[in-house]
Coordinates of C-alpha atoms in Angstrom, one line a residue:
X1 CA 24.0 -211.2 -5.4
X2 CA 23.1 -213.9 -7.9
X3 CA 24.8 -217.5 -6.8
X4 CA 26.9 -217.0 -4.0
X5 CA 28.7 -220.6 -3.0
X6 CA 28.0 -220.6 0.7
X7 CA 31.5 -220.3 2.6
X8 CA 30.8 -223.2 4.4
X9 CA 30.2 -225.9 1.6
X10 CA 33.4 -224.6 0.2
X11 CA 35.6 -226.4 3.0
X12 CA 38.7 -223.9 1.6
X13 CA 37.9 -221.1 4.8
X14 CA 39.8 -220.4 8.1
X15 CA 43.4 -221.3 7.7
X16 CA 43.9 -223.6 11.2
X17 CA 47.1 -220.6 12.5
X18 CA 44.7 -217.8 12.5
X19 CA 41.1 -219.0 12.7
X20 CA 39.7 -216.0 14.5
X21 CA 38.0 -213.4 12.7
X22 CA 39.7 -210.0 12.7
X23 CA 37.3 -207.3 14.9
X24 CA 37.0 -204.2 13.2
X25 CA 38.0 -202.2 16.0
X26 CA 41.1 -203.3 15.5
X27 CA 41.7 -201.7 12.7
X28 CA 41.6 -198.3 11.3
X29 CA 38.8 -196.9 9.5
X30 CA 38.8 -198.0 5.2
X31 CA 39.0 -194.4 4.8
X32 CA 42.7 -194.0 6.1
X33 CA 43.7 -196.2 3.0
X34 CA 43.3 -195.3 -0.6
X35 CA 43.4 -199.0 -1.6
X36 CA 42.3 -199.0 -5.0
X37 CA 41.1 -202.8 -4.2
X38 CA 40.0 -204.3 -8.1
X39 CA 39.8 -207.7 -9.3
X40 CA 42.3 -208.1 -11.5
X41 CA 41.4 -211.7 -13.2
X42 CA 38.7 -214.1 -12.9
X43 CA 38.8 -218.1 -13.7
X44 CA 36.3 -220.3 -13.2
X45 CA 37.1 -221.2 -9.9
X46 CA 39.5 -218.2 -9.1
X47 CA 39.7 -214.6 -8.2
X48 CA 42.5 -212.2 -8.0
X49 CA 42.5 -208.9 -6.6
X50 CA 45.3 -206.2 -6.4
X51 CA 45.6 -203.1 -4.4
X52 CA 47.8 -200.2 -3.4
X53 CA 50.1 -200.7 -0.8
X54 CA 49.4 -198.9 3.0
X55 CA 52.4 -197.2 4.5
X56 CA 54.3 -199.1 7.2
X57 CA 52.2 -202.9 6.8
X58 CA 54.1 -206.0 6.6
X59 CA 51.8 -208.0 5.0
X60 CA 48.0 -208.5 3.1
X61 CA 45.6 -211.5 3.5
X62 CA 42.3 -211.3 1.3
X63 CA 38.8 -211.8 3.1
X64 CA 35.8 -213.2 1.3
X65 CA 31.8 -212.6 2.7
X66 CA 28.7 -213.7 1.5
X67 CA 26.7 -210.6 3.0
X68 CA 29.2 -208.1 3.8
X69 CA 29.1 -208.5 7.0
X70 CA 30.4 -211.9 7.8
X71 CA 34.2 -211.9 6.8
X72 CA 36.5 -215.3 6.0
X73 CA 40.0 -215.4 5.3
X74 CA 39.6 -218.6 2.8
X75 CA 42.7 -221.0 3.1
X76 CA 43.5 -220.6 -0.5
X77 CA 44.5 -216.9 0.5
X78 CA 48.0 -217.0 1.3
X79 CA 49.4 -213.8 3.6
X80 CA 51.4 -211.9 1.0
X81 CA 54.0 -208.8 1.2
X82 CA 53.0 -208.0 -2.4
X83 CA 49.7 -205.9 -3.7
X84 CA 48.2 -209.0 -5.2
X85 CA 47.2 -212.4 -4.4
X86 CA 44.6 -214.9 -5.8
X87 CA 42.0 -216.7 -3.8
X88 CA 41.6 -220.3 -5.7
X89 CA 39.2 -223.3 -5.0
X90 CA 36.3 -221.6 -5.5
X91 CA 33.3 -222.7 -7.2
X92 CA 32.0 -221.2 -11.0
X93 CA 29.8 -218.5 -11.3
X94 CA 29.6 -217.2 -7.7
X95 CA 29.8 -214.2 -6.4
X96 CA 31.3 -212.2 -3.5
X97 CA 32.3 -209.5 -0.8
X98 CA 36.3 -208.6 -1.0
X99 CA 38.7 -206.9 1.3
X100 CA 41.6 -206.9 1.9
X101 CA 43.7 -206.2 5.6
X102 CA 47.2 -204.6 6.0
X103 CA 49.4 -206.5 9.2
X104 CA 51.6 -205.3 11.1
X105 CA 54.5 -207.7 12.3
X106 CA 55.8 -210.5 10.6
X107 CA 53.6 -213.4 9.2
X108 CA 54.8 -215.8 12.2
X109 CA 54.8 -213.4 14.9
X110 CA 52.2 -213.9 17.8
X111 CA 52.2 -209.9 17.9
X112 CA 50.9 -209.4 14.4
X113 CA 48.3 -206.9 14.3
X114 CA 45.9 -205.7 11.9
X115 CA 46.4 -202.1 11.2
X116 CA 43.7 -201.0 8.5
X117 CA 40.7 -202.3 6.3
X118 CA 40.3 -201.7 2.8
X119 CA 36.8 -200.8 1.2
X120 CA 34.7 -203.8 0.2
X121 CA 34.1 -204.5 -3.3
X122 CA 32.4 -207.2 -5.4
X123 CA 34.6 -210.1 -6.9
X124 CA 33.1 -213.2 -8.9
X125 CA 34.5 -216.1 -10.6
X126 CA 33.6 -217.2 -14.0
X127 CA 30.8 -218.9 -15.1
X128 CA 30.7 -222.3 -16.6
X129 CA 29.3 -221.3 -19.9
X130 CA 27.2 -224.1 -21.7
X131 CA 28.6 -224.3 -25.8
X132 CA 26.5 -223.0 -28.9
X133 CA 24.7 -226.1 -30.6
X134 CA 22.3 -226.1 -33.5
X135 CA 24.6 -224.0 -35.7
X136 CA 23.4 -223.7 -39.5
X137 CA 23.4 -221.7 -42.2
X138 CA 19.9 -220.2 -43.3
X139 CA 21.2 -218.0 -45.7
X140 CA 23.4 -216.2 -48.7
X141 CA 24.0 -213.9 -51.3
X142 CA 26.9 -213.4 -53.6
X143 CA 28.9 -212.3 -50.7
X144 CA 27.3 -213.1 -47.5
X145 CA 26.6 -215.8 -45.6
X146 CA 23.8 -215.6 -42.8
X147 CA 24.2 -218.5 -39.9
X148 CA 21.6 -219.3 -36.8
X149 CA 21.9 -221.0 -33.7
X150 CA 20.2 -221.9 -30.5
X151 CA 20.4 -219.7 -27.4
X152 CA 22.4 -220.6 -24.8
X153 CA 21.0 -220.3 -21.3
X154 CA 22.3 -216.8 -19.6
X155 CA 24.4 -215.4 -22.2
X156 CA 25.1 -212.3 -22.5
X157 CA 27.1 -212.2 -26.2
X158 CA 28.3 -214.9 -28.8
X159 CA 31.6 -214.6 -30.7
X160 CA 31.9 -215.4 -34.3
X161 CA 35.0 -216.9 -35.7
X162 CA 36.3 -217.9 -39.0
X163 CA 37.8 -221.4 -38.7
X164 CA 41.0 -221.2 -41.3
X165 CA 42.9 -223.7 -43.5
X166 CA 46.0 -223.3 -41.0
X167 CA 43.7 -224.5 -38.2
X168 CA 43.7 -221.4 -36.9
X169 CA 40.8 -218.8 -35.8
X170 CA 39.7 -215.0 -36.2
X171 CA 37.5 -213.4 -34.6
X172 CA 34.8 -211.6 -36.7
X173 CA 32.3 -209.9 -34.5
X174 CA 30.7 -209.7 -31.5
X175 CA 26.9 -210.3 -31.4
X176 CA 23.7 -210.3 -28.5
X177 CA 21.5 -211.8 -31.1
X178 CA 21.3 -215.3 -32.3
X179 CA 21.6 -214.7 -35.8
X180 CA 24.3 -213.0 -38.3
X181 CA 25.4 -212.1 -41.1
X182 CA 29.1 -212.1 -42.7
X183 CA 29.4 -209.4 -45.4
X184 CA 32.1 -208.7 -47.6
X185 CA 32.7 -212.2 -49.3
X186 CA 33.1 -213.4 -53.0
X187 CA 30.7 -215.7 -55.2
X188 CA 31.3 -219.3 -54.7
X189 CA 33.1 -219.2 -51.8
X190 CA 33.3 -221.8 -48.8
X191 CA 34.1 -221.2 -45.2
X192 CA 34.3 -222.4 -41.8
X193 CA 32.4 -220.8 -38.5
X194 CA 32.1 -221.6 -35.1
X195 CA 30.1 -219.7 -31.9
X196 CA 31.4 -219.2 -28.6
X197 CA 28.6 -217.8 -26.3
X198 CA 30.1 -215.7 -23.8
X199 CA 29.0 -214.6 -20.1
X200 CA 29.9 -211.6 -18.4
X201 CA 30.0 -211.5 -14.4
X202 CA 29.2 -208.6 -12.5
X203 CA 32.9 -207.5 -11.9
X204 CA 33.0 -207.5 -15.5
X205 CA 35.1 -210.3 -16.5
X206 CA 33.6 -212.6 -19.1
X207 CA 33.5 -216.3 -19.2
X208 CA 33.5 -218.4 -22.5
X209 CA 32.0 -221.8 -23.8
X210 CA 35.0 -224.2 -24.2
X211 CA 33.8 -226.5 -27.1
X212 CA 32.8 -225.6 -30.7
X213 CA 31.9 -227.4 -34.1
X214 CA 33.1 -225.2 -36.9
X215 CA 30.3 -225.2 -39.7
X216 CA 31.3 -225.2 -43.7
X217 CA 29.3 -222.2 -45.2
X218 CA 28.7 -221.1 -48.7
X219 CA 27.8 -218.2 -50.9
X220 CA 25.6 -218.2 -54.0
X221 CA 27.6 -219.7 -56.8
X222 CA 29.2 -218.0 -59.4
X223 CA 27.3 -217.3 -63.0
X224 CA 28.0 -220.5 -64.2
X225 CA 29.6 -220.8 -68.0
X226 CA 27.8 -221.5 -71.2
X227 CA 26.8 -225.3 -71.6
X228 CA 27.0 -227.3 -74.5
X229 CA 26.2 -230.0 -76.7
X230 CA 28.7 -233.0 -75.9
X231 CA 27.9 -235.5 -78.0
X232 CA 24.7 -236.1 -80.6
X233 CA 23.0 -239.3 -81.9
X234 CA 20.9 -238.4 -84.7
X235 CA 19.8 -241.7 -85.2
X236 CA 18.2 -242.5 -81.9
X237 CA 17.6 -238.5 -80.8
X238 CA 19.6 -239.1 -77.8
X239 CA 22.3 -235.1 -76.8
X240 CA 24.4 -235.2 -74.1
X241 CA 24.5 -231.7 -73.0
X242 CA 27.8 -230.3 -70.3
X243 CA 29.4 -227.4 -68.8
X244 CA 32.5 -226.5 -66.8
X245 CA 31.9 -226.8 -62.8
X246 CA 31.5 -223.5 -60.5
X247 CA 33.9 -223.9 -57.4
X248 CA 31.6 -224.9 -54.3
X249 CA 28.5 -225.7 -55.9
X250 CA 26.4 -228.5 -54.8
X251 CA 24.5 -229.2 -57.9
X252 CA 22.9 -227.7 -61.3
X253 CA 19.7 -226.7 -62.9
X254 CA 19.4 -227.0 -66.9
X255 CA 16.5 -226.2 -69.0
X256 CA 15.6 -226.9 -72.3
X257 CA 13.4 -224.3 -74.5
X258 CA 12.1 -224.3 -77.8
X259 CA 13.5 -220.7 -79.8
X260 CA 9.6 -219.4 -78.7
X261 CA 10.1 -220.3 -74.8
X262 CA 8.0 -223.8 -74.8
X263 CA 9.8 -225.6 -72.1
X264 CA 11.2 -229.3 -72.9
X265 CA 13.4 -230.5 -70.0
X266 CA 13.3 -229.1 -66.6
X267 CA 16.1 -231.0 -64.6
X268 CA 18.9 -231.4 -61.8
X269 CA 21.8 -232.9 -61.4
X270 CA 24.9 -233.2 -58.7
X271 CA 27.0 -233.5 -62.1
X272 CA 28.3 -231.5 -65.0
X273 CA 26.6 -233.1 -67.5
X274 CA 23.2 -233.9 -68.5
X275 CA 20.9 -236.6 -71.2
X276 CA 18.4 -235.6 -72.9
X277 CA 16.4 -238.3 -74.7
X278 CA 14.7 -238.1 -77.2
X279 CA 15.7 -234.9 -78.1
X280 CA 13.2 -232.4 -80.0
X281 CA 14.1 -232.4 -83.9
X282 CA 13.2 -229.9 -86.6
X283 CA 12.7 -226.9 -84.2
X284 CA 15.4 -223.9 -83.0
X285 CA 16.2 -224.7 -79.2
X286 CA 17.8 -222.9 -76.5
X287 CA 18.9 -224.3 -73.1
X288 CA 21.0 -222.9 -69.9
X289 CA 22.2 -224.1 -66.9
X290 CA 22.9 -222.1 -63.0
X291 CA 24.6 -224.0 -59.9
X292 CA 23.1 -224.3 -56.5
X293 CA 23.8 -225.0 -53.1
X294 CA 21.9 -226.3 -50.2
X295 CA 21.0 -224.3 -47.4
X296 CA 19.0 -225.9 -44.6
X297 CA 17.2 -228.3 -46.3
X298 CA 17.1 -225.8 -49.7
X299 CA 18.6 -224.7 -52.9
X300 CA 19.8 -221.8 -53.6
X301 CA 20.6 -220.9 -56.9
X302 CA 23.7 -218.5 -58.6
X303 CA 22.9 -216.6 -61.9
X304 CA 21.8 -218.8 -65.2
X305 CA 24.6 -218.8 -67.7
X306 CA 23.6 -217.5 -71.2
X307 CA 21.7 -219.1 -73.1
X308 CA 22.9 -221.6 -76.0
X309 CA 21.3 -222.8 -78.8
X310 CA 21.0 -225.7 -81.5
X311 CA 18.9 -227.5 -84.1
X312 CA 18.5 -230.6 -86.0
X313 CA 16.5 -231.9 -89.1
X314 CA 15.1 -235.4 -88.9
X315 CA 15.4 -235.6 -93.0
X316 CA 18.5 -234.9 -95.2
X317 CA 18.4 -236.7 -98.3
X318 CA 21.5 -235.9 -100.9
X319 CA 21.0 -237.3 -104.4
X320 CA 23.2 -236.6 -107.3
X321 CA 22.0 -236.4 -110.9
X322 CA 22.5 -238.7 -113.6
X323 CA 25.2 -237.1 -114.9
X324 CA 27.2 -236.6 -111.8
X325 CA 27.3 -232.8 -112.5
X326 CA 24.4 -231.8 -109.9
X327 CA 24.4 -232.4 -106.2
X328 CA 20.9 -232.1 -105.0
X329 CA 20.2 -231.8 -101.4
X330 CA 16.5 -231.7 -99.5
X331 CA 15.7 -231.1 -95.6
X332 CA 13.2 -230.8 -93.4
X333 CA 12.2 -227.0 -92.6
X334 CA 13.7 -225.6 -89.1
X335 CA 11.3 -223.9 -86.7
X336 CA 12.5 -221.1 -85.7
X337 CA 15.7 -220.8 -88.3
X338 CA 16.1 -217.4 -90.1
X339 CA 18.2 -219.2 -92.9
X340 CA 20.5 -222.4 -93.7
X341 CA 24.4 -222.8 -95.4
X342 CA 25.4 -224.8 -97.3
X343 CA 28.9 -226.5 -97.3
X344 CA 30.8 -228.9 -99.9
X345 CA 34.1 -230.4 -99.6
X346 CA 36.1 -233.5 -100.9
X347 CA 37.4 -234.6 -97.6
X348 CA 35.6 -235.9 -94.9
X349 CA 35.3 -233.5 -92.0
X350 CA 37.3 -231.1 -93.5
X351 CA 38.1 -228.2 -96.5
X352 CA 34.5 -227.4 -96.3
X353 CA 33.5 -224.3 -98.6
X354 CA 30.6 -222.5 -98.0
X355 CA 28.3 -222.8 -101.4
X356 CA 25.1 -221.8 -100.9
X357 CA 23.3 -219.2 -97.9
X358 CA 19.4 -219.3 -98.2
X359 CA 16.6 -218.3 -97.1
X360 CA 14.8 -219.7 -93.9
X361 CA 11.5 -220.5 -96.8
X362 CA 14.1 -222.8 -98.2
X363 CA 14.5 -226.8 -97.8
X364 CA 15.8 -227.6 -101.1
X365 CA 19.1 -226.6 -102.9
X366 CA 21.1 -227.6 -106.4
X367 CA 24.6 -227.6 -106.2
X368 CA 26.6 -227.4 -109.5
X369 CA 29.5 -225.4 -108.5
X370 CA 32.5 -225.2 -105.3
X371 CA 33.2 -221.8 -105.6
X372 CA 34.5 -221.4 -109.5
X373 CA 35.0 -224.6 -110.2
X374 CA 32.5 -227.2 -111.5
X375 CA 31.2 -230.3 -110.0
X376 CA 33.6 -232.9 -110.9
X377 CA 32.6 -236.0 -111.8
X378 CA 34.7 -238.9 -110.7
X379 CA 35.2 -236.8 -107.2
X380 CA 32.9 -238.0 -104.2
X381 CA 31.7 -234.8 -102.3
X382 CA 31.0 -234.2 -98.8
X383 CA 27.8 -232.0 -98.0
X384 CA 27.3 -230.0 -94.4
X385 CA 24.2 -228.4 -93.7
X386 CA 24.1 -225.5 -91.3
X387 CA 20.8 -224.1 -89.3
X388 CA 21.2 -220.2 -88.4
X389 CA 19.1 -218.3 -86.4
X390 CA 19.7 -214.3 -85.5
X391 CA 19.6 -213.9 -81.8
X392 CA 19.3 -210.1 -80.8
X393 CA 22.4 -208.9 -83.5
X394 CA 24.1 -212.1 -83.8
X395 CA 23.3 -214.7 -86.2
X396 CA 24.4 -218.0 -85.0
X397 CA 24.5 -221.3 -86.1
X398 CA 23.8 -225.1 -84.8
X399 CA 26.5 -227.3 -83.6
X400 CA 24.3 -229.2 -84.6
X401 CA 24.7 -230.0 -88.4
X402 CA 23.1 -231.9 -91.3
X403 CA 25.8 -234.5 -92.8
X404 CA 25.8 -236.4 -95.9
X405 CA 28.1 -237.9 -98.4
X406 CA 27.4 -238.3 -102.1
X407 CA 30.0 -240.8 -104.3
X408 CA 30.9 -242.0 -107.6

């Protein structure tokens, strides 16, 4: 038997009023009493055991042994009329021999007499179990989560629990290994775990760790949206490129391609927004973003949003002729464009009309009409230029856009 306490060290044996041992040929044979003796509960420093009662006793007392054949009634044991009784003071972990003995005669009678012996069986208190440490996530997917943790020294199972917003707990399985895996989750999601490493005692009752540190765990992010282009300084070639945050992420990835997969910008950041400086001019560019989170000392990354695209000419020159009646406008060519429109209007950043759609061979158009109507001459003119490229059966345009303004 694995760590009996010796009787003796315990102190808690012989109660002073009946300090002799009970002979067994005092009593009848265990087999003239269907006991049932079972431990019924197990603390750490308690056992209780309950029995079926024998015909025509007055009373019970519980005896503990360390071999079997040595018997102690402990003075935690109190002498009980009832079918149960608990034996306290003990020490955790420790085994034992139980029986119990049916009396006849009162408790305070000099004429009590033990009248039978129950079958021996083996009783234990609980173990004081150390508590998990070292818990971490090592993995995830887009809806698990796998966790680790150190082994705990003569455990026989851990418990997992999700640690809830109501500071509350549920259990989610019951493991041997040191490792798992909680399935069944959503994308982007954040949750709380704690171990409690269990040990179960020969008489089958299991004893717990006491203390835990719930650990925050996260899936992969979610496919994280479309970026785009903030703001834009032609000037100085400076974009400011953003997206909307996924829930639970710890930080992004965003690259920048040219429309034929030359990479420009390779980059992370903890925010939702990126700079870009200088930015690449006269060339079709696409660029995409995914969140991550870190997992032991890694990234791990959710799905890239689709990709988005612009472009920008470093040259746009609008001249008008000298007689006000031709708008002339020149750029440089777009890489990568499959054409270019052209917009007029008389307001500033607004009532554009589209006047011209051309060719990606063209970097030069004449403007002498909006729509039916001539170019007037005592009107200034506004003058957008779009870049248009066809991505798979879509043909979409910069948001990115050539401006100019042409007066009196």
């Amino acid at each position: 038997m694995k760590e009996k306490k010796s009787l003796k060290v315990l102190g808690l044996f012989f109660a002073m009023a009946f300090s002799v041992l009970i002979a067994a040929a005092t009593t009848s044979k265990a087999a003239d009493w269907n006991a049932s003796l079972k431990q019924s509960d197990a603390q750490t420093d308690s056992v209780t055991l309950t029995w079926n009662a024998y015909l025509g006793a007055d009373n019970y007392s519980i005896e503990l042994s360390e071999d079997g054949n040595t018997w102690i009634n402990p003075s935690s044991a109190t002498w009980t009329s009832e079918t149960t009784d608990k034996v306290s003071s003990l020490s955790a972990g420790c085994t034992y021999y139980a029986r119990v003995v049916a009396y006849k005669g009162s408790y305070y009678s000099s004429q009590r007499q033990a009248i039978v012996t129950s079958e021996s069986i083996t009783v234990g208190t609980l173990p004081s179990v150390a508590d998990v440490e070292d818990l971490k996530q090592t993995g995830a997917t887009n809806d698990s989560i796998t966790m680790t943790w150190s082994p705990v020294a003569n455990a026989t199972s851990y418990t997992v629990y999700l640690y809830n917003a109501y500071n509350d707990y549920v259990k989610i399985n019951d493991t041997t290994d040191t490792t798992y895996t909680v399935t069944g989750l959503t994308p982007s999601g954040a949750w709380e775990y704690f171990i409690i490493a269990n040990q179960q005692t020969q008489a089958g009752f299991t004893g717990t760790s006491s203390k835990y540190v719930a650990k925050k765990m996260k899936t992969l992010p979610s496919q994280a949206p479309t970026p785009a282009i903030t703001n834009f300084y032609s000037s100085i070639s400076v974009a400011y490129f953003g997206w909307n945050y996924v829930t639970n992420a710890d930080g992004y990835q965003f690259q920048l391609y040219t429309y034929n997969n030359k990479k420009i910008s390779d980059s992370t950041t903890t925010g939702s927004s990126l700079r870009i400086s200088p930015i690449k001019r006269n060339v079709f560019s696409k660029y995409r973003v995914r969140a991550y989170i870190e997992v032991n000392g890694q990234k791990l990354y959710g799905a890239w949003s689709p990709y988005a695209w612009y472009a920008s000419s470093n040259n746009i020159k609008v001249t008008r002729s000298a007689n006000r009646k031709k708008i002339t406008l020149k750029w440089s060519k777009i890489k990568g464009a499959t054409g270019y429109k052209v917009y007029l209007s008389t307001k500033s950043g607004s009532g554009y009309k589209k006047v011209k759609t051309l060719s990606s061979k063209k970097t030069k158009c004449t403007i002498t009409k909006i729509g039916k109507k001539k170019i007037s001459t005592k009107k200034k003119y506004y003058i957008r230029l779009e870049y248009t490229r066809k991505v798979g059966k879509k043909t979409i345009s910069s948001p990115v856009r050539g401006e100019g303004s042409i007066g009196y």
